[in-house]
PDB file of C-alpha atoms in Angstrom:
ATOM      1  CA  MET A 275      32.715  14.427   3.517  1.00 87.00           C
ATOM      2  CA  LYS A 276      29.119  14.313   2.225  1.00 93.00           C
ATOM      3  CA  LEU A 277      28.180  10.683   0.822  1.00 95.00           C
ATOM      4  CA  ASN A 278      24.966  10.446  -1.633  1.00 96.00           C
ATOM      5  CA  VAL A 279      23.380   7.484  -2.196  1.00 97.00           C
ATOM      6  CA  GLY A 280      20.642   6.709  -4.569  1.00 97.00           C
ATOM      7  CA  VAL A 281      18.720   4.202  -4.714  1.00 97.00           C
ATOM      8  CA  ASP A 282      16.632   2.538  -7.207  1.00 96.00           C
ATOM      9  CA  LEU A 283      14.120   0.209  -5.304  1.00 96.00           C
ATOM     10  CA  HIS A 284      12.259  -2.484  -6.454  1.00 95.00           C
ATOM     11  CA  LYS A 285      10.066  -5.517  -4.515  1.00 94.00           C
ATOM     12  CA  SER A 286      12.857  -8.219  -4.980  1.00 95.00           C
ATOM     13  CA  GLN A 287      15.983  -5.856  -4.828  1.00 97.00           C
ATOM     14  CA  PHE A 288      17.351  -2.582  -4.849  1.00 97.00           C
ATOM     15  CA  THR A 289      20.217  -0.868  -7.124  1.00 97.00           C
ATOM     16  CA  VAL A 290      22.278   1.983  -5.208  1.00 97.00           C
ATOM     17  CA  TYR A 291      24.783   4.019  -6.308  1.00 97.00           C
ATOM     18  CA  TRP A 292      27.817   5.255  -3.888  1.00 96.00           C
ATOM     19  CA  LYS A 293      28.712   9.249  -4.899  1.00 95.00           C
ATOM     20  CA  LEU A 294      30.840  11.258  -2.447  1.00 93.00           C
ATOM     21  CA  GLU A 295      30.727  15.001  -2.593  1.00 87.00           C
ATOM     22  CA  LYS A 296      32.297  16.557  -5.690  1.00 81.00           C
ATOM     23  CA  SER A 297      33.713  13.147  -6.651  1.00 86.00           C
ATOM     24  CA  ARG A 298      33.067  12.629 -10.866  1.00 84.00           C
ATOM     25  CA  GLU A 299      32.382   8.860 -10.476  1.00 89.00           C
ATOM     26  CA  GLY A 300      30.492   6.862  -7.578  1.00 93.00           C
ATOM     27  CA  LYS A 301      30.157   2.930  -7.681  1.00 95.00           C
ATOM     28  CA  PHE A 302      27.230   0.881  -8.007  1.00 97.00           C
ATOM     29  CA  ALA A 303      25.847  -2.498  -5.895  1.00 97.00           C
ATOM     30  CA  ARG A 304      22.986  -4.236  -5.859  1.00 97.00           C
ATOM     31  CA  PHE A 305      21.305  -6.023  -3.023  1.00 97.00           C
ATOM     32  CA  ALA A 306      18.470  -8.450  -2.427  1.00 97.00           C
ATOM     33  CA  THR A 307      15.119  -7.500  -0.420  1.00 97.00           C
ATOM     34  CA  THR A 308      15.602  -9.403   1.838  1.00 97.00           C
ATOM     35  CA  GLU A 309      17.016  -9.526   5.261  1.00 96.00           C
ATOM     36  CA  ALA A 310      20.062 -10.511   4.482  1.00 97.00           C
ATOM     37  CA  GLY A 311      20.014  -8.025   1.461  1.00 97.00           C
ATOM     38  CA  TYR A 312      19.007  -5.508   3.768  1.00 97.00           C
ATOM     39  CA  GLY A 313      21.791  -6.148   6.377  1.00 96.00           C
ATOM     40  CA  THR A 314      24.619  -6.353   3.822  1.00 97.00           C
ATOM     41  CA  PHE A 315      23.614  -2.232   2.767  1.00 97.00           C
ATOM     42  CA  GLU A 316      23.015  -1.099   6.584  1.00 97.00           C
ATOM     43  CA  HIS A 317      26.570  -2.762   7.290  1.00 96.00           C
ATOM     44  CA  GLN A 318      28.062  -0.644   4.448  1.00 95.00           C
ATOM     45  CA  VAL A 319      25.535   2.852   5.400  1.00 95.00           C
ATOM     46  CA  LEU A 320      26.676   2.379   9.270  1.00 94.00           C
ATOM     47  CA  LYS A 321      30.175   1.943   8.247  1.00 93.00           C
ATOM     48  CA  ALA A 322      30.148   5.051   6.318  1.00 93.00           C
ATOM     49  CA  VAL A 323      28.190   7.011   9.139  1.00 91.00           C
ATOM     50  CA  ASN A 324      30.353   5.751  11.736  1.00 91.00           C
ATOM     51  CA  GLN A 325      33.858   7.385   9.271  1.00 91.00           C
ATOM     52  CA  GLY A 326      32.343  10.481   9.700  1.00 91.00           C
ATOM     53  CA  ASN A 327      30.545  10.961   6.789  1.00 91.00           C
ATOM     54  CA  ASP A 328      26.905  12.599   6.169  1.00 94.00           C
ATOM     55  CA  VAL A 329      25.072  10.195   4.368  1.00 95.00           C
ATOM     56  CA  ALA A 330      21.999  11.296   2.495  1.00 96.00           C
ATOM     57  CA  VAL A 331      19.892   8.501   0.636  1.00 97.00           C
ATOM     58  CA  ALA A 332      17.307   9.317  -1.842  1.00 96.00           C
ATOM     59  CA  VAL A 333      14.831   6.537  -2.993  1.00 96.00           C
ATOM     60  CA  GLU A 334      11.707   7.235  -5.207  1.00 92.00           C
ATOM     61  CA  THR A 335       8.309   6.589  -3.800  1.00 90.00           C
ATOM     62  CA  THR A 336       6.765   3.094  -4.039  1.00 89.00           C
ATOM     63  CA  GLY A 337       5.274   0.488  -1.812  1.00 88.00           C
ATOM     64  CA  ASN A 338       8.281  -0.388   0.747  1.00 92.00           C
ATOM     65  CA  ALA A 339       9.265   3.029   0.446  1.00 92.00           C
ATOM     66  CA  ARG A 340       8.240   3.625   3.479  1.00 91.00           C
ATOM     67  CA  TYR A 341       9.704   0.703   5.343  1.00 93.00           C
ATOM     68  CA  PHE A 342      13.143   1.430   3.829  1.00 95.00           C
ATOM     69  CA  ARG A 343      13.306   4.811   4.838  1.00 93.00           C
ATOM     70  CA  ALA A 344      12.427   3.492   7.840  1.00 92.00           C
ATOM     71  CA  ARG A 345      15.603   1.854   8.382  1.00 94.00           C
ATOM     72  CA  MET A 346      17.893   3.874   6.760  1.00 94.00           C
ATOM     73  CA  GLN A 347      16.585   6.723   9.299  1.00 91.00           C
ATOM     74  CA  ARG A 348      17.286   4.245  12.182  1.00 92.00           C
ATOM     75  CA  LEU A 349      21.427   4.364  11.034  1.00 91.00           C
ATOM     76  CA  GLY A 350      21.432   7.794  11.721  1.00 88.00           C
ATOM     77  CA  ALA A 351      21.087   8.556   7.465  1.00 91.00           C
ATOM     78  CA  ARG A 352      18.944  11.163   6.426  1.00 93.00           C
ATOM     79  CA  VAL A 353      16.585  10.268   3.528  1.00 95.00           C
ATOM     80  CA  VAL A 354      14.651  12.195   0.898  1.00 95.00           C
ATOM     81  CA  VAL A 355      11.726   9.652  -0.649  1.00 95.00           C
ATOM     82  CA  VAL A 356      10.974  11.562  -4.307  1.00 94.00           C
ATOM     83  CA  ASN A 357       7.832  12.415  -5.483  1.00 91.00           C
ATOM     84  CA  SER A 358       7.872  10.473  -8.582  1.00 85.00           C
ATOM     85  CA  LEU A 359       5.370  12.588 -10.175  1.00 82.00           C
ATOM     86  CA  LYS A 360       7.539  15.432 -10.066  1.00 85.00           C
ATOM     87  CA  PHE A 361      10.733  14.398 -11.157  1.00 85.00           C
ATOM     88  CA  LYS A 362      10.573  13.687 -14.557  1.00 75.00           C
ATOM     89  CA  VAL A 363      14.063  13.143 -14.920  1.00 70.00           C
ATOM     90  CA  ILE A 364      13.437   9.690 -14.199  1.00 65.00           C
ATOM     91  CA  THR A 365      10.084   8.739 -15.757  1.00 58.00           C
ATOM     92  CA  GLN A 366      10.645  10.155 -18.869  1.00 60.00           C
ATOM     93  CA  SER A 367      14.187   9.279 -19.676  1.00 60.00           C
ATOM     94  CA  VAL A 368      14.841   7.429 -22.236  1.00 54.00           C
ATOM     95  CA  LYS A 369      17.732   5.287 -20.935  1.00 67.00           C
ATOM     96  CA  LYS A 370      15.599   4.063 -18.323  1.00 74.00           C
ATOM     97  CA  THR A 371      17.579   1.154 -16.077  1.00 91.00           C
ATOM     98  CA  ASP A 372      18.924   0.620 -12.757  1.00 92.00           C
ATOM     99  CA  ARG A 373      22.039   1.883 -12.581  1.00 94.00           C
ATOM    100  CA  HIS A 374      20.441   5.187 -14.829  1.00 93.00           C
ATOM    101  CA  ASP A 375      17.673   6.075 -12.022  1.00 93.00           C
ATOM    102  CA  ALA A 376      20.632   5.264  -8.876  1.00 95.00           C
ATOM    103  CA  SER A 377      22.700   7.530 -10.633  1.00 95.00           C
ATOM    104  CA  THR A 378      20.129   9.894 -11.172  1.00 94.00           C
ATOM    105  CA  LEU A 379      18.991  10.274  -7.906  1.00 95.00           C
ATOM    106  CA  ALA A 380      22.481  10.300  -6.291  1.00 96.00           C
ATOM    107  CA  GLU A 381      23.834  13.552  -8.905  1.00 93.00           C
ATOM    108  CA  PHE A 382      20.603  15.395  -8.205  1.00 94.00           C
ATOM    109  CA  LEU A 383      20.310  14.926  -4.300  1.00 95.00           C
ATOM    110  CA  GLU A 384      24.185  16.115  -4.250  1.00 94.00           C
ATOM    111  CA  LYS A 385      22.483  19.868  -5.931  1.00 92.00           C
ATOM    112  CA  ASP A 386      19.910  19.311  -3.561  1.00 92.00           C
ATOM    113  CA  MET A 387      17.133  19.410  -6.614  1.00 92.00           C
ATOM    114  CA  LEU A 388      14.814  16.513  -5.642  1.00 93.00           C
ATOM    115  CA  PRO A 389      10.874  16.988  -5.066  1.00 92.00           C
ATOM    116  CA  GLU A 390      10.447  15.676  -1.388  1.00 91.00           C
ATOM    117  CA  ALA A 391       7.387  13.443  -1.411  1.00 89.00           C
ATOM    118  CA  VAL A 392       5.431  14.220   2.203  1.00 82.00           C
ATOM    119  CA  LEU A 393       4.754  10.491   3.282  1.00 81.00           C
ATOM    120  CA  CYS A 394       1.476  10.409   6.380  1.00 76.00           C
ATOM    121  CA  SER A 395       2.179   8.738   9.347  1.00 77.00           C
ATOM    122  CA  GLU A 396       2.287   5.524  10.456  1.00 79.00           C
ATOM    123  CA  GLU A 397      -0.991   5.335  11.850  1.00 82.00           C
ATOM    124  CA  SER A 398      -2.971   7.031   9.117  1.00 82.00           C
ATOM    125  CA  GLU A 399      -1.121   4.741   6.556  1.00 84.00           C
ATOM    126  CA  GLU A 400      -2.399   1.553   8.706  1.00 88.00           C
ATOM    127  CA  LEU A 401      -5.720   3.230   9.099  1.00 88.00           C
ATOM    128  CA  ARG A 402      -5.243   3.215   4.706  1.00 87.00           C
ATOM    129  CA  ARG A 403      -4.772  -0.322   4.653  1.00 90.00           C
ATOM    130  CA  LEU A 404      -7.499  -0.816   7.166  1.00 92.00           C
ATOM    131  CA  LEU A 405      -9.995   0.939   4.796  1.00 93.00           C
ATOM    132  CA  LYS A 406      -8.713  -1.182   1.023  1.00 93.00           C
ATOM    133  CA  VAL A 407      -8.896  -4.580   3.142  1.00 96.00           C
ATOM    134  CA  ARG A 408     -12.321  -3.523   3.490  1.00 95.00           C
ATOM    135  CA  LYS A 409     -13.274  -2.406  -0.046  1.00 94.00           C
ATOM    136  CA  ARG A 410     -11.844  -5.359  -1.285  1.00 96.00           C
ATOM    137  CA  LEU A 411     -13.649  -7.615   0.902  1.00 97.00           C
ATOM    138  CA  VAL A 412     -17.021  -5.572  -0.349  1.00 95.00           C
ATOM    139  CA  GLU A 413     -16.133  -5.565  -3.756  1.00 96.00           C
ATOM    140  CA  THR A 414     -15.814  -9.605  -3.359  1.00 97.00           C
ATOM    141  CA  ILE A 415     -19.425  -9.906  -1.494  1.00 95.00           C
ATOM    142  CA  VAL A 416     -20.548  -7.756  -4.704  1.00 94.00           C
ATOM    143  CA  VAL A 417     -18.976 -10.073  -7.426  1.00 95.00           C
ATOM    144  CA  ILE A 418     -20.318 -13.452  -5.439  1.00 94.00           C
ATOM    145  CA  LYS A 419     -24.075 -11.934  -5.218  1.00 93.00           C
ATOM    146  CA  ASN A 420     -24.160 -11.394  -9.196  1.00 92.00           C
ATOM    147  CA  GLN A 421     -23.221 -15.215  -9.273  1.00 90.00           C
ATOM    148  CA  ILE A 422     -25.978 -16.129  -7.029  1.00 89.00           C
ATOM    149  CA  HIS A 423     -28.327 -13.642  -9.131  1.00 89.00           C
ATOM    150  CA  GLY A 424     -27.256 -15.285 -12.142  1.00 87.00           C
ATOM    151  CA  LEU A 425     -28.142 -18.692 -10.665  1.00 85.00           C
ATOM    152  CA  GLN A 426     -31.561 -17.498 -10.237  1.00 86.00           C
ATOM    153  CA  LEU A 427     -31.913 -16.435 -13.346  1.00 84.00           C
ATOM    154  CA  SER A 428     -30.882 -19.585 -14.860  1.00 82.00           C
ATOM    155  CA  VAL A 429     -33.608 -21.476 -13.011  1.00 81.00           C
ATOM    156  CA  GLY A 430     -36.169 -18.849 -14.014  1.00 84.00           C
ATOM    157  CA  ILE A 431     -36.026 -17.830 -10.138  1.00 83.00           C
ATOM    158  CA  GLU A 432     -37.410 -13.697 -10.019  1.00 82.00           C
ATOM    159  CA  SER A 433     -34.104 -11.433  -8.184  1.00 83.00           C
ATOM    160  CA  SER A 434     -33.994  -8.316  -6.909  1.00 82.00           C
ATOM    161  CA  ARG A 435     -30.845  -5.870  -6.402  1.00 79.00           C
ATOM    162  CA  GLY A 436     -30.963  -5.797  -2.548  1.00 82.00           C
ATOM    163  CA  GLN A 437     -32.323  -9.710  -1.758  1.00 84.00           C
ATOM    164  CA  LEU A 438     -29.205 -10.818  -0.728  1.00 89.00           C
ATOM    165  CA  GLN A 439     -28.550  -8.276   2.127  1.00 86.00           C
ATOM    166  CA  SER A 440     -29.848  -9.394   5.082  1.00 87.00           C
ATOM    167  CA  LYS A 441     -28.612 -13.139   6.367  1.00 88.00           C
ATOM    168  CA  LYS A 442     -32.603 -14.009   6.664  1.00 89.00           C
ATOM    169  CA  GLU A 443     -33.012 -13.500   3.345  1.00 88.00           C
ATOM    170  CA  ARG A 444     -29.772 -14.996   1.868  1.00 88.00           C
ATOM    171  CA  ARG A 445     -30.998 -18.214   3.917  1.00 87.00           C
ATOM    172  CA  ARG A 446     -34.327 -17.653   2.046  1.00 87.00           C
ATOM    173  CA  VAL A 447     -33.137 -18.117  -1.278  1.00 87.00           C
ATOM    174  CA  GLN A 448     -30.428 -20.612  -0.308  1.00 86.00           C
ATOM    175  CA  ASN A 449     -33.232 -22.672   0.546  1.00 86.00           C
ATOM    176  CA  VAL A 450     -35.447 -22.013  -2.643  1.00 85.00           C
ATOM    177  CA  LEU A 451     -31.693 -22.808  -5.221  1.00 84.00           C
ATOM    178  CA  ALA A 452     -30.752 -25.728  -2.714  1.00 81.00           C
ATOM    179  CA  ALA A 453     -33.942 -27.537  -4.113  1.00 80.00           C
ATOM    180  CA  HIS A 454     -32.903 -27.295  -7.788  1.00 74.00           C
ATOM    181  CA  THR A 455     -30.234 -30.056  -8.633  1.00 60.00           C
ATOM    182  CA  LEU A 456     -28.182 -28.434 -10.768  1.00 62.00           C
ATOM    183  CA  THR A 457     -27.439 -25.553  -8.381  1.00 66.00           C
ATOM    184  CA  GLY A 458     -27.814 -27.198  -5.439  1.00 69.00           C
ATOM    185  CA  ALA A 459     -24.286 -27.698  -4.743  1.00 74.00           C
ATOM    186  CA  ALA A 460     -22.947 -24.610  -6.173  1.00 77.00           C
ATOM    187  CA  VAL A 461     -25.128 -22.145  -4.043  1.00 83.00           C
ATOM    188  CA  GLU A 462     -23.809 -23.452  -0.460  1.00 85.00           C
ATOM    189  CA  PRO A 463     -20.006 -22.350  -0.977  1.00 90.00           C
ATOM    190  CA  LEU A 464     -20.816 -19.009  -2.248  1.00 91.00           C
ATOM    191  CA  PHE A 465     -23.334 -17.995   0.775  1.00 91.00           C
ATOM    192  CA  GLU A 466     -21.299 -19.488   3.324  1.00 92.00           C
ATOM    193  CA  THR A 467     -18.018 -17.428   1.631  1.00 94.00           C
ATOM    194  CA  ILE A 468     -20.373 -14.396   1.722  1.00 94.00           C
ATOM    195  CA  ASP A 469     -21.306 -14.961   5.598  1.00 94.00           C
ATOM    196  CA  ARG A 470     -17.627 -15.262   6.485  1.00 95.00           C
ATOM    197  CA  LEU A 471     -16.906 -11.907   4.250  1.00 96.00           C
ATOM    198  CA  TYR A 472     -19.771 -10.256   5.985  1.00 95.00           C
ATOM    199  CA  ASP A 473     -18.095 -11.223   9.612  1.00 95.00           C
ATOM    200  CA  GLU A 474     -15.091 -10.053   8.418  1.00 97.00           C
ATOM    201  CA  VAL A 475     -15.903  -6.737   6.875  1.00 96.00           C
ATOM    202  CA  LYS A 476     -17.850  -6.060  10.810  1.00 95.00           C
ATOM    203  CA  LYS A 477     -14.810  -7.114  12.355  1.00 96.00           C
ATOM    204  CA  LEU A 478     -12.509  -4.453  10.333  1.00 95.00           C
ATOM    205  CA  GLU A 479     -15.384  -1.505  10.292  1.00 93.00           C
ATOM    206  CA  LYS A 480     -14.993  -1.797  13.932  1.00 93.00           C
ATOM    207  CA  ILE A 481     -11.193  -1.753  14.631  1.00 93.00           C
ATOM    208  CA  ILE A 482     -11.685   1.481  11.841  1.00 91.00           C
ATOM    209  CA  GLU A 483     -14.392   2.667  14.253  1.00 89.00           C
ATOM    210  CA  GLN A 484     -11.976   2.750  17.081  1.00 89.00           C
ATOM    211  CA  LYS A 485      -8.894   3.935  15.595  1.00 85.00           C
ATOM    212  CA  THR A 486     -10.849   6.929  14.596  1.00 86.00           C
ATOM    213  CA  ALA A 487     -12.956   7.234  17.858  1.00 84.00           C
ATOM    214  CA  ASP A 488     -10.697  10.511  19.247  1.00 81.00           C
ATOM    215  CA  ASP A 489     -10.638  11.979  15.643  1.00 80.00           C
ATOM    216  CA  PRO A 490     -11.945  15.460  15.498  1.00 82.00           C
ATOM    217  CA  ALA A 491     -12.328  15.545  11.544  1.00 77.00           C
ATOM    218  CA  VAL A 492     -13.871  12.203  11.851  1.00 80.00           C
ATOM    219  CA  GLU A 493     -16.119  13.698  14.215  1.00 80.00           C
ATOM    220  CA  LEU A 494     -16.933  16.467  12.006  1.00 77.00           C
ATOM    221  CA  LEU A 495     -17.814  15.072   8.883  1.00 76.00           C
ATOM    222  CA  ARG A 496     -20.083  12.324  10.219  1.00 77.00           C
ATOM    223  CA  THR A 497     -22.456  15.483  10.619  1.00 77.00           C
ATOM    224  CA  ILE A 498     -23.189  15.639   7.316  1.00 81.00           C
ATOM    225  CA  PRO A 499     -26.258  13.482   6.528  1.00 80.00           C
ATOM    226  CA  GLY A 500     -25.076  10.051   4.537  1.00 76.00           C
ATOM    227  CA  VAL A 501     -21.466  10.163   5.695  1.00 77.00           C
ATOM    228  CA  GLY A 502     -20.778   7.255   8.226  1.00 80.00           C
ATOM    229  CA  ILE A 503     -17.491   6.051   9.855  1.00 77.00           C
ATOM    230  CA  ILE A 504     -16.103   4.934   6.602  1.00 82.00           C
ATOM    231  CA  THR A 505     -16.426   7.521   4.653  1.00 79.00           C
ATOM    232  CA  GLY A 506     -15.664   9.902   7.313  1.00 77.00           C
ATOM    233  CA  SER A 507     -12.478   8.154   7.786  1.00 78.00           C
ATOM    234  CA  ASP A 508     -11.551   7.843   4.193  1.00 74.00           C
ATOM    235  CA  PHE A 509     -10.327  11.892   4.275  1.00 67.00           C
ATOM    236  CA  THR A 510      -8.243  11.039   7.513  1.00 59.00           C
ATOM    237  CA  GLY A 511      -5.038  10.713   8.058  1.00 47.00           C
ATOM    238  CA  LEU A 512      -3.817  13.356   4.704  1.00 43.00           C
ATOM    239  CA  ASP A 513      -1.199  14.554   7.207  1.00 46.00           C
TER     240      ASP A 513
END
């Protein structure tokens, strides 16, 4: 017997609709996205598998869909991660509730009518996370630099765009600003934060370079003038 399970997955909880093949009605359940919640749900899935049921689970693409899929697959369940952009039945529904979404997923899973999303490999996902964190750190550096440029302007000091790029030049500007009693206390933590962030960016870039060292796609992209390890790595992992 095939058991179709629709899962409406959120950050703190998920709603489940269990429906045996060809049955008219199913049943709902709700679990927390905690170890205890996942464990209770998995116990029920494993029980159905051990009873000889062919368990299939459908879940939409969310931030924790990959983690959820991995847990289900370890139990022997088939998992369909649904491409939300192509499944308009849910995204454009006028009756959008957790129960409605879960039951809709189960019903369309039974009919084998769900558009499946292709998730990249775990290695590619990890690389994307590293690139995203690096991007956020660089953006934060830019915000802090703009604050420093504003402080320079407030005390009549000339400011240029690339002035804070090197550590030596940052120290010079810091010393100049520190001489102004109104800004001296404010500039020190800003410059210290920039230095720490730059150190973290360099660490991430080293890890990214190590992870893509044997990637032929990255090597090929880096032969293009102006394309470095970061830009090249941004195009990897599209498997």
